[in-house]
Short mmCIF file of C-alpha atoms and ligand atoms in Angstrom, two decimals:
data_model
loop_
_atom_site.label_atom_id
_atom_site.label_comp_id
_atom_site.label_asym_id
_atom_site.label_seq_id
_atom_site.Cartn_x
_atom_site.Cartn_y
_atom_site.Cartn_z
CA MET A 1 -50.21 13.74 -42.57
CA LYS A 2 -52.62 11.59 -44.57
CA LYS A 3 -55.15 9.49 -42.67
CA LYS A 4 -54.57 5.77 -42.80
CA VAL A 5 -57.18 3.61 -44.55
CA VAL A 6 -56.82 -0.15 -44.23
CA VAL A 7 -58.90 -2.37 -46.51
CA LEU A 8 -59.38 -6.10 -46.00
CA THR A 9 -60.56 -7.80 -49.19
CA GLY A 10 -61.70 -11.25 -50.21
CA ALA A 11 -62.86 -13.11 -53.29
CA GLY A 12 -66.01 -10.97 -53.61
CA ILE A 13 -64.07 -7.94 -54.79
CA SER A 14 -62.84 -9.87 -57.81
CA ALA A 15 -66.18 -11.57 -58.57
CA GLU A 16 -67.23 -8.84 -61.00
CA SER A 17 -63.92 -9.29 -62.83
CA GLY A 18 -65.03 -12.83 -63.61
CA LEU A 19 -63.27 -14.81 -60.87
CA LYS A 20 -65.44 -17.19 -58.87
CA THR A 21 -65.69 -16.82 -55.11
CA PHE A 22 -65.23 -19.88 -52.91
CA ARG A 23 -68.36 -20.17 -50.81
CA ASP A 24 -71.17 -18.55 -52.82
CA SER A 25 -73.53 -20.99 -54.53
CA ASN A 26 -71.65 -22.18 -57.61
CA GLY A 27 -68.40 -21.19 -55.85
CA LEU A 28 -65.10 -23.03 -56.20
CA TRP A 29 -65.52 -25.10 -53.04
CA GLU A 30 -68.67 -26.67 -54.50
CA GLU A 31 -66.63 -27.97 -57.42
CA TYR A 32 -63.47 -28.98 -55.57
CA ARG A 33 -62.67 -30.31 -52.13
CA ILE A 34 -60.45 -28.01 -50.08
CA GLU A 35 -58.53 -30.98 -48.70
CA ASP A 36 -57.73 -32.16 -52.24
CA VAL A 37 -56.46 -28.94 -53.78
CA ALA A 38 -55.61 -26.54 -50.96
CA SER A 39 -53.84 -28.53 -48.26
CA PRO A 40 -50.34 -29.97 -47.78
CA GLU A 41 -51.91 -33.45 -47.54
CA GLY A 42 -53.66 -32.98 -50.88
CA TRP A 43 -50.34 -31.97 -52.42
CA GLN A 44 -48.64 -35.09 -51.04
CA ARG A 45 -51.45 -37.28 -52.38
CA ASN A 46 -51.79 -35.85 -55.87
CA LYS A 47 -49.45 -33.10 -57.04
CA LYS A 48 -50.82 -33.17 -60.58
CA LEU A 49 -54.38 -32.45 -59.38
CA VAL A 50 -53.18 -29.52 -57.28
CA LEU A 51 -51.05 -28.10 -60.08
CA ASP A 52 -53.94 -28.45 -62.55
CA PHE A 53 -56.27 -26.59 -60.18
CA TYR A 54 -53.94 -23.61 -59.79
CA ASN A 55 -52.84 -23.70 -63.45
CA GLN A 56 -56.48 -23.30 -64.39
CA ARG A 57 -56.90 -20.43 -61.89
CA ARG A 58 -53.77 -18.74 -63.26
CA ARG A 59 -54.91 -19.03 -66.90
CA GLN A 60 -58.27 -17.55 -65.95
CA LEU A 61 -56.66 -14.70 -64.06
CA LEU A 62 -54.55 -13.75 -67.06
CA GLU A 63 -57.81 -13.08 -68.96
CA CYS A 64 -59.24 -10.83 -66.22
CA LYS A 65 -59.12 -7.12 -65.63
CA PRO A 66 -59.52 -5.11 -62.44
CA ASN A 67 -63.02 -3.73 -61.90
CA ARG A 68 -64.31 -0.43 -60.56
CA ALA A 69 -63.84 -1.55 -56.95
CA HIS A 70 -60.13 -2.17 -57.49
CA THR A 71 -59.57 1.10 -59.34
CA ALA A 72 -61.61 3.12 -56.84
CA LEU A 73 -59.41 1.87 -53.98
CA ALA A 74 -56.38 2.98 -55.98
CA GLU A 75 -57.93 6.45 -56.42
CA LEU A 76 -58.35 6.71 -52.67
CA GLU A 77 -54.54 7.04 -52.48
CA GLN A 78 -54.93 10.61 -53.80
CA LYS A 79 -56.00 11.67 -50.34
CA TYR A 80 -55.26 8.80 -47.95
CA ASP A 81 -52.46 6.45 -47.02
CA VAL A 82 -54.15 3.23 -48.19
CA SER A 83 -53.02 -0.29 -47.32
CA ILE A 84 -54.80 -3.24 -48.87
CA ILE A 85 -54.69 -6.53 -47.02
CA THR A 86 -56.10 -9.13 -49.37
CA GLN A 87 -56.90 -12.81 -49.02
CA ASN A 88 -56.97 -12.94 -52.80
CA VAL A 89 -54.20 -14.58 -54.77
CA ASP A 90 -54.98 -12.57 -57.91
CA ASN A 91 -53.07 -9.41 -58.87
CA LEU A 92 -56.11 -7.24 -59.62
CA HIS A 93 -55.42 -4.72 -56.85
CA GLU A 94 -51.97 -4.09 -58.30
CA LEU A 95 -53.34 -3.87 -61.86
CA GLY A 96 -55.99 -1.47 -60.56
CA GLY A 97 -53.22 0.82 -59.37
CA SER A 98 -52.96 0.17 -55.62
CA THR A 99 -49.38 0.55 -54.42
CA GLN A 100 -49.47 -1.10 -50.97
CA VAL A 101 -50.87 -4.61 -51.15
CA ILE A 102 -50.28 -7.46 -48.72
CA HIS A 103 -51.26 -10.92 -49.95
CA LEU A 104 -52.11 -12.97 -46.88
CA HIS A 105 -52.74 -16.17 -48.83
CA GLY A 106 -49.99 -15.91 -51.44
CA GLU A 107 -49.93 -15.04 -55.12
CA LEU A 108 -51.04 -17.03 -58.13
CA LEU A 109 -48.45 -15.42 -60.39
CA LYS A 110 -45.59 -16.73 -58.27
CA ALA A 111 -44.12 -20.21 -57.81
CA ARG A 112 -41.97 -21.34 -54.95
CA SER A 113 -39.60 -24.13 -54.11
CA THR A 114 -41.05 -27.00 -52.09
CA GLU A 115 -37.79 -27.28 -50.15
CA HIS A 116 -36.42 -23.76 -49.94
CA GLU A 117 -39.32 -21.48 -48.96
CA ASP A 118 -37.38 -18.33 -49.76
CA LEU A 119 -36.93 -19.26 -53.40
CA VAL A 120 -39.96 -17.60 -54.98
CA TYR A 121 -40.23 -16.84 -58.70
CA ASP A 122 -42.52 -14.70 -60.85
CA TRP A 123 -44.55 -17.23 -62.80
CA GLN A 124 -47.08 -16.63 -65.59
CA LYS A 125 -47.28 -20.04 -67.25
CA ASP A 126 -48.44 -23.44 -65.95
CA ILE A 127 -46.36 -25.11 -63.23
CA ALA A 128 -45.53 -28.68 -64.30
CA ILE A 129 -44.21 -31.73 -62.49
CA GLY A 130 -40.46 -31.45 -63.11
CA ASP A 131 -40.32 -27.63 -62.92
CA THR A 132 -37.70 -27.02 -60.28
CA CYS A 133 -36.02 -24.25 -58.33
CA GLU A 134 -32.36 -23.44 -58.91
CA LYS A 135 -31.47 -26.05 -56.28
CA GLY A 136 -33.39 -28.79 -58.04
CA ALA A 137 -36.53 -29.06 -55.86
CA GLN A 138 -40.03 -29.24 -57.34
CA LEU A 139 -41.91 -25.94 -57.58
CA ARG A 140 -45.37 -25.49 -56.07
CA PRO A 141 -47.90 -22.67 -56.24
CA HIS A 142 -46.99 -19.75 -53.94
CA ILE A 143 -50.25 -20.18 -52.05
CA VAL A 144 -50.92 -20.54 -48.33
CA TRP A 145 -52.84 -23.79 -47.95
CA PHE A 146 -55.14 -24.75 -45.11
CA GLY A 147 -53.04 -25.86 -42.16
CA GLU A 148 -50.05 -23.72 -43.19
CA ALA A 149 -48.72 -20.67 -41.39
CA VAL A 150 -49.77 -17.20 -42.55
CA PRO A 151 -46.54 -15.22 -42.08
CA LYS A 152 -47.95 -12.00 -43.57
CA MET A 153 -50.22 -11.65 -40.53
CA ASP A 154 -47.19 -10.14 -38.79
CA GLU A 155 -47.31 -7.22 -41.25
CA ALA A 156 -51.09 -7.03 -41.36
CA ILE A 157 -51.86 -6.79 -37.62
CA PRO A 158 -49.87 -3.59 -36.93
CA LEU A 159 -51.46 -1.95 -40.00
CA VAL A 160 -54.96 -2.74 -38.77
CA ARG A 161 -54.09 -1.40 -35.32
CA GLN A 162 -53.01 1.91 -36.90
CA ALA A 163 -56.08 2.28 -39.13
CA ASP A 164 -58.01 5.56 -38.94
CA ILE A 165 -60.64 4.03 -41.24
CA PHE A 166 -61.18 0.32 -41.83
CA ILE A 167 -63.03 -1.20 -44.79
CA VAL A 168 -63.92 -4.83 -45.44
CA VAL A 169 -64.99 -5.90 -48.94
CA GLY A 170 -66.20 -9.23 -50.31
CA THR A 171 -65.15 -11.73 -47.70
CA SER A 172 -67.26 -14.21 -45.77
CA LEU A 173 -64.93 -13.71 -42.77
CA VAL A 174 -64.89 -17.40 -41.97
CA VAL A 175 -61.24 -18.22 -42.65
CA TYR A 176 -58.82 -17.56 -39.80
CA PRO A 177 -56.48 -15.97 -39.00
CA ALA A 178 -57.47 -13.42 -41.68
CA ALA A 179 -61.02 -13.04 -40.35
CA GLY A 180 -59.65 -12.19 -36.90
CA LEU A 181 -58.02 -9.01 -38.23
CA VAL A 182 -61.26 -7.08 -37.68
CA ASN A 183 -60.69 -7.48 -33.93
CA TYR A 184 -57.48 -5.45 -34.02
CA THR A 185 -59.25 -2.23 -35.01
CA SER A 186 -59.62 0.34 -32.29
CA TYR A 187 -62.98 1.10 -30.77
CA GLU A 188 -63.47 4.54 -32.29
CA THR A 189 -62.23 3.70 -35.80
CA PRO A 190 -65.06 4.05 -38.34
CA LYS A 191 -65.56 0.73 -40.12
CA TRP A 192 -67.44 -0.27 -43.25
CA LEU A 193 -68.33 -3.67 -44.58
CA ILE A 194 -69.37 -4.01 -48.22
CA ASP A 195 -71.07 -7.19 -49.40
CA PRO A 196 -74.17 -7.79 -51.58
CA ASN A 197 -75.38 -10.70 -49.45
CA ASP A 198 -76.83 -10.70 -45.98
CA MET A 199 -74.19 -11.97 -43.67
CA ALA A 200 -73.44 -12.36 -39.99
CA LEU A 201 -71.78 -9.03 -39.25
CA PRO A 202 -68.74 -9.11 -36.99
CA ARG A 203 -69.48 -7.77 -33.54
CA ILE A 204 -67.28 -4.71 -33.60
CA PRO A 205 -68.20 -1.14 -32.71
CA ASN A 206 -68.78 1.65 -35.24
CA LEU A 207 -69.49 -0.71 -38.12
CA LYS A 208 -71.68 0.30 -41.07
CA PHE A 209 -72.91 -2.24 -43.59
CA ILE A 210 -73.13 -1.26 -47.26
CA ASN A 211 -75.28 -4.01 -48.73
CA GLU A 212 -74.05 -3.67 -52.35
CA LYS A 213 -71.78 -5.35 -54.83
CA ALA A 214 -68.17 -4.23 -54.66
CA THR A 215 -68.26 -2.11 -57.83
CA ILE A 216 -71.20 -0.09 -56.50
CA GLY A 217 -70.41 -0.06 -52.78
CA VAL A 218 -66.69 0.71 -53.01
CA ASP A 219 -67.21 3.39 -55.65
CA TYR A 220 -69.82 5.03 -53.41
CA LEU A 221 -67.68 4.90 -50.27
CA VAL A 222 -64.53 6.13 -52.01
CA LYS A 223 -66.43 9.11 -53.42
CA GLN A 224 -67.66 9.95 -49.90
CA LEU A 225 -64.18 9.65 -48.40
CA LEU A 226 -62.58 11.77 -51.13
CA LYS A 227 -65.11 14.52 -50.37
CA GLU A 228 -64.31 14.60 -46.63
P1 OAD B 301 -65.70 -16.47 -49.83
O1 OAD B 301 -66.09 -17.16 -51.09
O2 OAD B 301 -65.71 -17.24 -48.57
O3 OAD B 301 -66.63 -15.20 -49.60
C1 OAD B 301 -66.88 -14.32 -50.66
C2 OAD B 301 -67.70 -13.15 -50.14
O4 OAD B 301 -67.88 -12.25 -51.21
C3 OAD B 301 -69.11 -13.53 -49.63
O5 OAD B 301 -69.38 -12.86 -48.42
C4 OAD B 301 -70.02 -13.03 -50.76
O6 OAD B 301 -71.30 -12.63 -50.28
C5 OAD B 301 -69.23 -11.85 -51.27
N1 OAD B 301 -69.51 -11.43 -52.66
C6 OAD B 301 -70.00 -12.14 -53.70
N2 OAD B 301 -70.10 -11.38 -54.80
C7 OAD B 301 -69.66 -10.15 -54.45
C8 OAD B 301 -69.52 -8.89 -55.15
N3 OAD B 301 -69.85 -8.75 -56.44
N4 OAD B 301 -69.04 -7.83 -54.46
C9 OAD B 301 -68.70 -7.94 -53.14
N5 OAD B 301 -68.81 -9.09 -52.46
C10 OAD B 301 -69.29 -10.17 -53.09
O7 OAD B 301 -64.25 -15.82 -50.11
P2 OAD B 301 -63.17 -15.31 -49.06
O8 OAD B 301 -63.80 -14.73 -47.86
O9 OAD B 301 -62.19 -14.50 -49.81
O10 OAD B 301 -58.19 -19.27 -49.11
O11 OAD B 301 -62.46 -16.68 -48.66
C11 OAD B 301 -61.39 -16.66 -47.77
C12 OAD B 301 -60.39 -17.72 -48.13
O12 OAD B 301 -61.03 -18.99 -48.23
C13 OAD B 301 -59.76 -17.54 -49.49
O13 OAD B 301 -58.66 -16.66 -49.45
C14 OAD B 301 -59.34 -18.92 -49.87
C15 OAD B 301 -60.58 -19.65 -49.44
O14 OAD B 301 -60.46 -20.98 -49.15
C16 OAD B 301 -57.33 -20.21 -49.57
O15 OAD B 301 -57.52 -20.85 -50.58
C17 OAD B 301 -56.14 -20.41 -48.71
#
């Protein structure tokens, strides 16, 4: 049976594809206020502002391609059972070829009904005021905003518990509950964290830090793991 690799990713893995991270200098949260564009209260206050923010993100995403870090993780499937748990709302893991991807924070290329949560649609264009679900309710971005539940955690936690190898790439690990996933790994599981910046490393056993950009660090680690 193939060993199970679980990878937790954040905005940093898509940075070299041209998508801004949130908290680096010049990141998205310097330009916008979280409470304005990524909270239920912001949506109630100004739907147009929120739609514009995600419409812009979606247009940008449609111009982007997966980078070497995304494609390397897909190649790892040759030898391992790989599950990606991503905080990213882009589809670059899928475009890179990964087949098992959980989006903890939703997906930019989907829209969902504001009144019927289960009505979710593939969506490539802008979402406008007046775009509705089949039951007539306004559509919103299919994004988990601050203060909202993260239902995909229920799928993610058991995967992390089963991991034989655990890899974290390009996340500041400050947003919960996603950041707490590292605590579900077992003691003996080898763990790697890949990030080009110095950061406060999580206090978990058997952790190695690869202080590189995703394209370099993931490529390196995947090559090592494919050799084992
Ligand atoms: P952050 O912007 O908080 O963190 C990005 C991380 O990527 C930092 O640790 C950077 O050092 C690192 N990084 C930068 N360039 C990189 C590169 N080329 N290769 C690898 N790493 C690099 O982004 P997240 O941790 O993903 O949620 O943020 C978590 C959540 O907060 C997001 O999902 C989003 C945000 O608010 C919502 O909007 C709900």
